[in-house]
Amino acid sequence: QVQLVESGGGLVQAGGSLRLSCAASGRTFSSYAMAWFRQAPGKEREFVAVIHWNGRNTYYADSVKGRFTISRDNGKSTVLLQMNSLKPEDTAVYYCAAEYGGAGTVVATSYDYWGQGTQVTVSS
């Protein structure tokens, strides 16, 4: 069992930055690919970014590429999402997810564990 707790959300003006953090506890963190998804009101949950267990391979949704950076610290069992140049369309609840033994995918149903989410609101 893995518990994921997100933090770092909030209200920011367009063009600003936020850094989300996801703290994991439970089974060996380094065995998991870690991802961020988001869900805006009235919309389906969508993939944002993923990082392989080794921390070297990452992949981003086109909508955030060049603005967001995902990273992980296996020693601290933490995954981060640095979000720069935020836009109003980035407003959503952001979720951290863990996929055991996987390389990481964009498909939400592939993930074994989810956090409770953290709200990010970008004002124009």
mmCIF file of N, CA and C in Angstrom, residues 19-124:
data_model
loop_
_atom_site.group_PDB
_atom_site.id
_atom_site.type_symbol
_atom_site.label_atom_id
_atom_site.label_comp_id
_atom_site.label_asym_id
_atom_site.label_seq_id
_atom_site.Cartn_x
_atom_site.Cartn_y
_atom_site.Cartn_z
ATOM 1 N N ARG A 19 4.895 25.411 -7.207
ATOM 2 C CA ARG A 19 5.552 24.120 -7.156
ATOM 3 C C ARG A 19 4.711 23.168 -6.323
ATOM 4 N N LEU A 20 4.270 22.109 -6.956
ATOM 5 C CA LEU A 20 3.506 21.081 -6.261
ATOM 6 C C LEU A 20 4.446 19.996 -5.757
ATOM 7 N N SER A 21 4.100 19.442 -4.616
ATOM 8 C CA SER A 21 4.882 18.367 -4.034
ATOM 9 C C SER A 21 3.968 17.192 -3.703
ATOM 10 N N CYS A 22 4.487 15.992 -3.875
ATOM 11 C CA CYS A 22 3.739 14.780 -3.540
ATOM 12 C C CYS A 22 4.645 13.921 -2.667
ATOM 13 N N ALA A 23 4.226 13.719 -1.436
ATOM 14 C CA ALA A 23 4.987 12.896 -0.500
ATOM 15 C C ALA A 23 4.379 11.505 -0.452
ATOM 16 N N ALA A 24 5.236 10.495 -0.597
ATOM 17 C CA ALA A 24 4.775 9.113 -0.619
ATOM 18 C C ALA A 24 5.247 8.366 0.616
ATOM 19 N N SER A 25 4.420 7.481 1.084
ATOM 20 C CA SER A 25 4.795 6.607 2.200
ATOM 21 C C SER A 25 4.276 5.209 1.901
ATOM 22 N N GLY A 26 4.912 4.228 2.491
ATOM 23 C CA GLY A 26 4.483 2.862 2.260
ATOM 24 C C GLY A 26 5.575 2.057 1.584
ATOM 25 N N ARG A 27 5.224 1.381 0.498
ATOM 26 C CA ARG A 27 6.165 0.525 -0.179
ATOM 27 C C ARG A 27 7.283 1.320 -0.858
ATOM 28 N N THR A 28 8.277 0.651 -1.355
ATOM 29 C CA THR A 28 9.474 1.268 -1.901
ATOM 30 C C THR A 28 9.139 2.259 -3.000
ATOM 31 N N PHE A 29 9.394 3.511 -2.726
ATOM 32 C CA PHE A 29 9.043 4.592 -3.637
ATOM 33 C C PHE A 29 9.744 4.437 -4.972
ATOM 34 N N SER A 30 10.995 3.998 -4.952
ATOM 35 C CA SER A 30 11.778 3.932 -6.178
ATOM 36 C C SER A 30 11.273 2.865 -7.148
ATOM 37 N N SER A 31 10.346 2.032 -6.733
ATOM 38 C CA SER A 31 9.774 1.004 -7.610
ATOM 39 C C SER A 31 8.636 1.532 -8.466
ATOM 40 N N TYR A 32 8.267 2.785 -8.246
ATOM 41 C CA TYR A 32 7.079 3.342 -8.897
ATOM 42 C C TYR A 32 7.434 4.408 -9.919
ATOM 43 N N ALA A 33 6.775 4.341 -11.053
ATOM 44 C CA ALA A 33 6.711 5.503 -11.921
ATOM 45 C C ALA A 33 5.699 6.463 -11.295
ATOM 46 N N MET A 34 5.983 7.748 -11.365
ATOM 47 C CA MET A 34 5.132 8.749 -10.729
ATOM 48 C C MET A 34 4.634 9.739 -11.768
ATOM 49 N N ALA A 35 3.393 10.134 -11.623
ATOM 50 C CA ALA A 35 2.803 11.041 -12.599
ATOM 51 C C ALA A 35 1.933 12.087 -11.916
ATOM 52 N N TRP A 36 1.666 13.136 -12.659
ATOM 53 C CA TRP A 36 0.693 14.151 -12.268
ATOM 54 C C TRP A 36 -0.418 14.165 -13.319
ATOM 55 N N PHE A 37 -1.627 14.197 -12.835
ATOM 56 C CA PHE A 37 -2.811 14.386 -13.656
ATOM 57 C C PHE A 37 -3.552 15.602 -13.117
ATOM 58 N N ARG A 38 -4.505 16.091 -13.895
ATOM 59 C CA ARG A 38 -5.318 17.203 -13.423
ATOM 60 C C ARG A 38 -6.742 17.044 -13.936
ATOM 61 N N GLN A 39 -7.663 17.664 -13.203
ATOM 62 C CA GLN A 39 -9.063 17.612 -13.588
ATOM 63 C C GLN A 39 -9.711 18.956 -13.329
ATOM 64 N N ALA A 40 -10.181 19.569 -14.389
ATOM 65 C CA ALA A 40 -10.893 20.831 -14.293
ATOM 66 C C ALA A 40 -12.387 20.549 -14.149
ATOM 67 N N PRO A 41 -13.136 21.506 -13.607
ATOM 68 C CA PRO A 41 -14.582 21.299 -13.425
ATOM 69 C C PRO A 41 -15.268 20.951 -14.748
ATOM 70 N N GLY A 42 -16.056 19.888 -14.731
ATOM 71 C CA GLY A 42 -16.802 19.488 -15.917
ATOM 72 C C GLY A 42 -15.985 18.783 -16.974
ATOM 73 N N LYS A 43 -14.719 18.510 -16.679
ATOM 74 C CA LYS A 43 -13.849 17.856 -17.662
ATOM 75 C C LYS A 43 -13.304 16.550 -17.108
ATOM 76 N N GLU A 44 -12.833 15.701 -18.017
ATOM 77 C CA GLU A 44 -12.226 14.450 -17.594
ATOM 78 C C GLU A 44 -10.819 14.696 -17.049
ATOM 79 N N ARG A 45 -10.369 13.743 -16.238
ATOM 80 C CA ARG A 45 -9.006 13.829 -15.729
ATOM 81 C C ARG A 45 -8.036 13.673 -16.893
ATOM 82 N N GLU A 46 -7.010 14.512 -16.922
ATOM 83 C CA GLU A 46 -6.058 14.460 -18.024
ATOM 84 C C GLU A 46 -4.628 14.356 -17.518
ATOM 85 N N PHE A 47 -3.828 13.707 -18.327
ATOM 86 C CA PHE A 47 -2.418 13.518 -18.029
ATOM 87 C C PHE A 47 -1.664 14.841 -18.116
ATOM 88 N N VAL A 48 -0.714 15.039 -17.209
ATOM 89 C CA VAL A 48 0.125 16.237 -17.219
ATOM 90 C C VAL A 48 1.596 15.871 -17.461
ATOM 91 N N ALA A 49 2.146 15.005 -16.612
ATOM 92 C CA ALA A 49 3.567 14.660 -16.714
ATOM 93 C C ALA A 49 3.823 13.352 -15.984
ATOM 94 N N VAL A 50 4.891 12.656 -16.395
ATOM 95 C CA VAL A 50 5.268 11.398 -15.747
ATOM 96 C C VAL A 50 6.787 11.312 -15.687
ATOM 97 N N ILE A 51 7.278 10.632 -14.654
ATOM 98 C CA ILE A 51 8.714 10.412 -14.502
ATOM 99 C C ILE A 51 8.946 8.949 -14.158
ATOM 100 N N HIS A 52 9.902 8.363 -14.845
ATOM 101 C CA HIS A 52 10.259 6.969 -14.629
ATOM 102 C C HIS A 52 10.859 6.790 -13.240
ATOM 103 N N TRP A 53 10.872 5.545 -12.766
ATOM 104 C CA TRP A 53 11.405 5.277 -11.439
ATOM 105 C C TRP A 53 12.855 5.741 -11.316
ATOM 106 N N ASN A 54 13.612 5.718 -12.443
ATOM 107 C CA ASN A 54 15.027 6.095 -12.364
ATOM 108 C C ASN A 54 15.243 7.599 -12.361
ATOM 109 N N GLY A 55 14.185 8.349 -12.589
ATOM 110 C CA GLY A 55 14.299 9.794 -12.552
ATOM 111 C C GLY A 55 14.876 10.421 -13.803
ATOM 112 N N ARG A 56 15.266 9.605 -14.770
ATOM 113 C CA ARG A 56 15.917 10.162 -15.963
ATOM 114 C C ARG A 56 14.951 10.350 -17.129
ATOM 115 N N ASN A 57 13.927 9.527 -17.185
ATOM 116 C CA ASN A 57 12.985 9.595 -18.301
ATOM 117 C C ASN A 57 11.717 10.308 -17.872
ATOM 118 N N THR A 58 11.367 11.325 -18.646
ATOM 119 C CA THR A 58 10.153 12.085 -18.367
ATOM 120 C C THR A 58 9.361 12.279 -19.646
ATOM 121 N N TYR A 59 8.083 12.579 -19.465
ATOM 122 C CA TYR A 59 7.214 12.821 -20.616
ATOM 123 C C TYR A 59 6.136 13.798 -20.182
ATOM 124 N N TYR A 60 5.780 14.722 -21.096
ATOM 125 C CA TYR A 60 4.830 15.779 -20.758
ATOM 126 C C TYR A 60 3.699 15.851 -21.781
ATOM 127 N N ALA A 61 2.562 16.301 -21.311
ATOM 128 C CA ALA A 61 1.482 16.646 -22.220
ATOM 129 C C ALA A 61 1.911 17.861 -23.034
ATOM 130 N N ASP A 62 1.463 17.925 -24.265
ATOM 131 C CA ASP A 62 1.845 19.045 -25.129
ATOM 132 C C ASP A 62 1.444 20.386 -24.520
ATOM 133 N N SER A 63 0.343 20.399 -23.797
ATOM 134 C CA SER A 63 -0.176 21.649 -23.251
ATOM 135 C C SER A 63 0.713 22.257 -22.164
ATOM 136 N N VAL A 64 1.606 21.447 -21.587
ATOM 137 C CA VAL A 64 2.459 21.959 -20.504
ATOM 138 C C VAL A 64 3.946 21.890 -20.842
ATOM 139 N N LYS A 65 4.272 21.294 -21.969
ATOM 140 C CA LYS A 65 5.679 21.118 -22.342
ATOM 141 C C LYS A 65 6.376 22.464 -22.435
ATOM 142 N N GLY A 66 7.544 22.554 -21.822
ATOM 143 C CA GLY A 66 8.303 23.793 -21.819
ATOM 144 C C GLY A 66 7.943 24.726 -20.676
ATOM 145 N N ARG A 67 6.849 24.438 -19.970
ATOM 146 C CA ARG A 67 6.437 25.277 -18.842
ATOM 147 C C ARG A 67 6.509 24.526 -17.520
ATOM 148 N N PHE A 68 6.218 23.235 -17.548
ATOM 149 C CA PHE A 68 6.215 22.413 -16.334
ATOM 150 C C PHE A 68 7.424 21.481 -16.338
ATOM 151 N N THR A 69 7.911 21.188 -15.143
ATOM 152 C CA THR A 69 9.025 20.237 -14.984
ATOM 153 C C THR A 69 8.712 19.286 -13.843
ATOM 154 N N ILE A 70 8.786 17.994 -14.130
ATOM 155 C CA ILE A 70 8.582 16.977 -13.108
ATOM 156 C C ILE A 70 9.936 16.443 -12.667
ATOM 157 N N SER A 71 10.071 16.205 -11.376
ATOM 158 C CA SER A 71 11.312 15.654 -10.833
ATOM 159 C C SER A 71 10.982 14.798 -9.621
ATOM 160 N N ARG A 72 11.955 14.009 -9.192
ATOM 161 C CA ARG A 72 11.721 13.161 -8.019
ATOM 162 C C ARG A 72 12.985 13.043 -7.204
ATOM 163 N N ASP A 73 12.786 12.787 -5.924
ATOM 164 C CA ASP A 73 13.880 12.533 -5.001
ATOM 165 C C ASP A 73 13.550 11.213 -4.308
ATOM 166 N N ASN A 74 14.167 10.144 -4.773
ATOM 167 C CA ASN A 74 13.839 8.820 -4.221
ATOM 168 C C ASN A 74 14.262 8.706 -2.757
ATOM 169 N N GLY A 75 15.302 9.437 -2.365
ATOM 170 C CA GLY A 75 15.723 9.404 -0.975
ATOM 171 C C GLY A 75 14.697 10.013 -0.034
ATOM 172 N N LYS A 76 13.932 10.972 -0.535
ATOM 173 C CA LYS A 76 12.908 11.636 0.273
ATOM 174 C C LYS A 76 11.499 11.174 -0.082
ATOM 175 N N SER A 77 11.401 10.215 -1.012
ATOM 176 C CA SER A 77 10.094 9.698 -1.445
ATOM 177 C C SER A 77 9.156 10.829 -1.854
ATOM 178 N N THR A 78 9.665 11.710 -2.693
ATOM 179 C CA THR A 78 8.918 12.898 -3.081
ATOM 180 C C THR A 78 9.010 13.102 -4.590
ATOM 181 N N VAL A 79 7.905 13.541 -5.173
ATOM 182 C CA VAL A 79 7.904 13.952 -6.563
ATOM 183 C C VAL A 79 7.387 15.389 -6.625
ATOM 184 N N LEU A 80 8.018 16.186 -7.467
ATOM 185 C CA LEU A 80 7.695 17.604 -7.572
ATOM 186 C C LEU A 80 7.184 17.925 -8.966
ATOM 187 N N LEU A 81 6.360 18.967 -9.034
ATOM 188 C CA LEU A 81 5.937 19.509 -10.318
ATOM 189 C C LEU A 81 6.125 21.019 -10.253
ATOM 190 N N GLN A 82 7.150 21.505 -10.920
ATOM 191 C CA GLN A 82 7.397 22.937 -11.010
ATOM 192 C C GLN A 82 6.599 23.477 -12.186
ATOM 193 N N MET A 83 5.734 24.432 -11.911
ATOM 194 C CA MET A 83 4.837 24.980 -12.927
ATOM 195 C C MET A 83 5.151 26.456 -13.114
ATOM 196 N N ASN A 84 5.614 26.817 -14.283
ATOM 197 C CA ASN A 84 5.944 28.201 -14.622
ATOM 198 C C ASN A 84 5.035 28.703 -15.728
ATOM 199 N N SER A 85 5.001 30.007 -15.888
ATOM 200 C CA SER A 85 4.200 30.639 -16.949
ATOM 201 C C SER A 85 2.778 30.104 -16.934
ATOM 202 N N LEU A 86 2.186 30.081 -15.765
ATOM 203 C CA LEU A 86 0.852 29.502 -15.618
ATOM 204 C C LEU A 86 -0.198 30.297 -16.376
ATOM 205 N N LYS A 87 -1.188 29.563 -16.882
ATOM 206 C CA LYS A 87 -2.275 30.144 -17.655
ATOM 207 C C LYS A 87 -3.604 29.824 -16.964
ATOM 208 N N PRO A 88 -4.633 30.611 -17.206
ATOM 209 C CA PRO A 88 -5.946 30.305 -16.611
ATOM 210 C C PRO A 88 -6.430 28.895 -16.936
ATOM 211 N N GLU A 89 -6.083 28.392 -18.104
ATOM 212 C CA GLU A 89 -6.517 27.043 -18.484
ATOM 213 C C GLU A 89 -5.785 25.942 -17.713
ATOM 214 N N ASP A 90 -4.790 26.311 -16.923
ATOM 215 C CA ASP A 90 -4.134 25.340 -16.046
ATOM 216 C C ASP A 90 -4.914 25.129 -14.752
ATOM 217 N N THR A 91 -5.953 25.917 -14.541
ATOM 218 C CA THR A 91 -6.767 25.790 -13.338
ATOM 219 C C THR A 91 -7.409 24.411 -13.270
ATOM 220 N N ALA A 92 -7.180 23.706 -12.174
ATOM 221 C CA ALA A 92 -7.680 22.336 -12.017
ATOM 222 C C ALA A 92 -7.279 21.825 -10.640
ATOM 223 N N VAL A 93 -7.829 20.669 -10.292
ATOM 224 C CA VAL A 93 -7.303 19.912 -9.157
ATOM 225 C C VAL A 93 -6.204 19.004 -9.710
ATOM 226 N N TYR A 94 -5.043 19.069 -9.099
ATOM 227 C CA TYR A 94 -3.896 18.294 -9.551
ATOM 228 C C TYR A 94 -3.708 17.089 -8.636
ATOM 229 N N TYR A 95 -3.549 15.927 -9.278
ATOM 230 C CA TYR A 95 -3.410 14.667 -8.557
ATOM 231 C C TYR A 95 -2.062 14.022 -8.841
ATOM 232 N N CYS A 96 -1.486 13.465 -7.811
ATOM 233 C CA CYS A 96 -0.284 12.660 -7.913
ATOM 234 C C CYS A 96 -0.705 11.190 -8.021
ATOM 235 N N ALA A 97 0.005 10.401 -8.847
ATOM 236 C CA ALA A 97 -0.350 9.000 -9.038
ATOM 237 C C ALA A 97 0.908 8.150 -9.124
ATOM 238 N N ALA A 98 0.789 6.900 -8.684
ATOM 239 C CA ALA A 98 1.931 5.976 -8.671
ATOM 240 C C ALA A 98 1.582 4.694 -9.410
ATOM 241 N N GLU A 99 2.501 4.253 -10.271
ATOM 242 C CA GLU A 99 2.347 3.016 -11.033
ATOM 243 C C GLU A 99 3.472 2.066 -10.634
ATOM 244 N N TYR A 100 3.098 0.953 -10.026
ATOM 245 C CA TYR A 100 4.113 0.035 -9.531
ATOM 246 C C TYR A 100 4.805 -0.694 -10.672
ATOM 247 N N GLY A 101 6.126 -0.621 -10.685
ATOM 248 C CA GLY A 101 6.915 -1.381 -11.635
ATOM 249 C C GLY A 101 6.792 -0.961 -13.079
ATOM 250 N N GLY A 102 6.096 0.139 -13.329
ATOM 251 C CA GLY A 102 5.896 0.540 -14.704
ATOM 252 C C GLY A 102 6.869 1.622 -15.142
ATOM 253 N N ALA A 103 6.904 1.824 -16.435
ATOM 254 C CA ALA A 103 7.747 2.883 -16.981
ATOM 255 C C ALA A 103 7.012 4.212 -16.970
ATOM 256 N N GLY A 104 5.712 4.161 -16.671
ATOM 257 C CA GLY A 104 4.917 5.385 -16.662
ATOM 258 C C GLY A 104 4.150 5.535 -17.955
ATOM 259 N N THR A 105 2.853 5.768 -17.860
ATOM 260 C CA THR A 105 2.018 5.948 -19.037
ATOM 261 C C THR A 105 1.165 7.197 -18.889
ATOM 262 N N VAL A 106 0.437 7.527 -19.949
ATOM 263 C CA VAL A 106 -0.466 8.680 -19.913
ATOM 264 C C VAL A 106 -1.882 8.248 -19.548
ATOM 265 N N VAL A 107 -2.066 6.951 -19.323
ATOM 266 C CA VAL A 107 -3.396 6.401 -19.086
ATOM 267 C C VAL A 107 -3.663 6.324 -17.588
ATOM 268 N N ALA A 108 -4.680 7.017 -17.135
ATOM 269 C CA ALA A 108 -4.964 7.103 -15.707
ATOM 270 C C ALA A 108 -5.254 5.737 -15.084
ATOM 271 N N THR A 109 -5.914 4.873 -15.804
ATOM 272 C CA THR A 109 -6.291 3.573 -15.243
ATOM 273 C C THR A 109 -5.089 2.661 -15.011
ATOM 274 N N SER A 110 -3.922 3.016 -15.521
ATOM 275 C CA SER A 110 -2.712 2.220 -15.300
ATOM 276 C C SER A 110 -2.117 2.431 -13.921
ATOM 277 N N TYR A 111 -2.552 3.461 -13.237
ATOM 278 C CA TYR A 111 -1.938 3.820 -11.963
ATOM 279 C C TYR A 111 -2.630 3.136 -10.796
ATOM 280 N N ASP A 112 -1.810 2.733 -9.845
ATOM 281 C CA ASP A 112 -2.294 1.927 -8.733
ATOM 282 C C ASP A 112 -2.757 2.764 -7.541
ATOM 283 N N TYR A 113 -2.136 3.917 -7.341
ATOM 284 C CA TYR A 113 -2.432 4.736 -6.164
ATOM 285 C C TYR A 113 -2.555 6.199 -6.573
ATOM 286 N N TRP A 114 -3.423 6.890 -5.842
ATOM 287 C CA TRP A 114 -3.701 8.303 -6.111
ATOM 288 C C TRP A 114 -3.722 9.090 -4.808
ATOM 289 N N GLY A 115 -3.312 10.351 -4.918
ATOM 290 C CA GLY A 115 -3.473 11.264 -3.800
ATOM 291 C C GLY A 115 -4.862 11.886 -3.813
ATOM 292 N N GLN A 116 -5.104 12.765 -2.848
ATOM 293 C CA GLN A 116 -6.422 13.365 -2.705
ATOM 294 C C GLN A 116 -6.584 14.601 -3.582
ATOM 295 N N GLY A 117 -5.493 15.113 -4.119
ATOM 296 C CA GLY A 117 -5.537 16.265 -5.001
ATOM 297 C C GLY A 117 -5.274 17.571 -4.294
ATOM 298 N N THR A 118 -4.778 18.538 -5.052
ATOM 299 C CA THR A 118 -4.548 19.885 -4.552
ATOM 300 C C THR A 118 -5.034 20.870 -5.616
ATOM 301 N N GLN A 119 -5.737 21.908 -5.168
ATOM 302 C CA GLN A 119 -6.351 22.857 -6.098
ATOM 303 C C GLN A 119 -5.336 23.883 -6.573
ATOM 304 N N VAL A 120 -5.296 24.091 -7.874
ATOM 305 C CA VAL A 120 -4.503 25.156 -8.481
ATOM 306 C C VAL A 120 -5.467 26.065 -9.240
ATOM 307 N N THR A 121 -5.442 27.348 -8.908
ATOM 308 C CA THR A 121 -6.299 28.320 -9.566
ATOM 309 C C THR A 121 -5.439 29.435 -10.124
ATOM 310 N N VAL A 122 -5.572 29.684 -11.415
ATOM 311 C CA VAL A 122 -4.793 30.720 -12.089
ATOM 312 C C VAL A 122 -5.764 31.803 -12.554
ATOM 313 N N SER A 123 -5.582 32.997 -12.049
ATOM 314 C CA SER A 123 -6.460 34.097 -12.410
ATOM 315 C C SER A 123 -5.884 34.880 -13.585
ATOM 316 N N SER A 124 -6.771 35.435 -14.392
ATOM 317 C CA SER A 124 -6.323 36.191 -15.583
ATOM 318 C C SER A 124 -6.126 37.657 -15.277
#
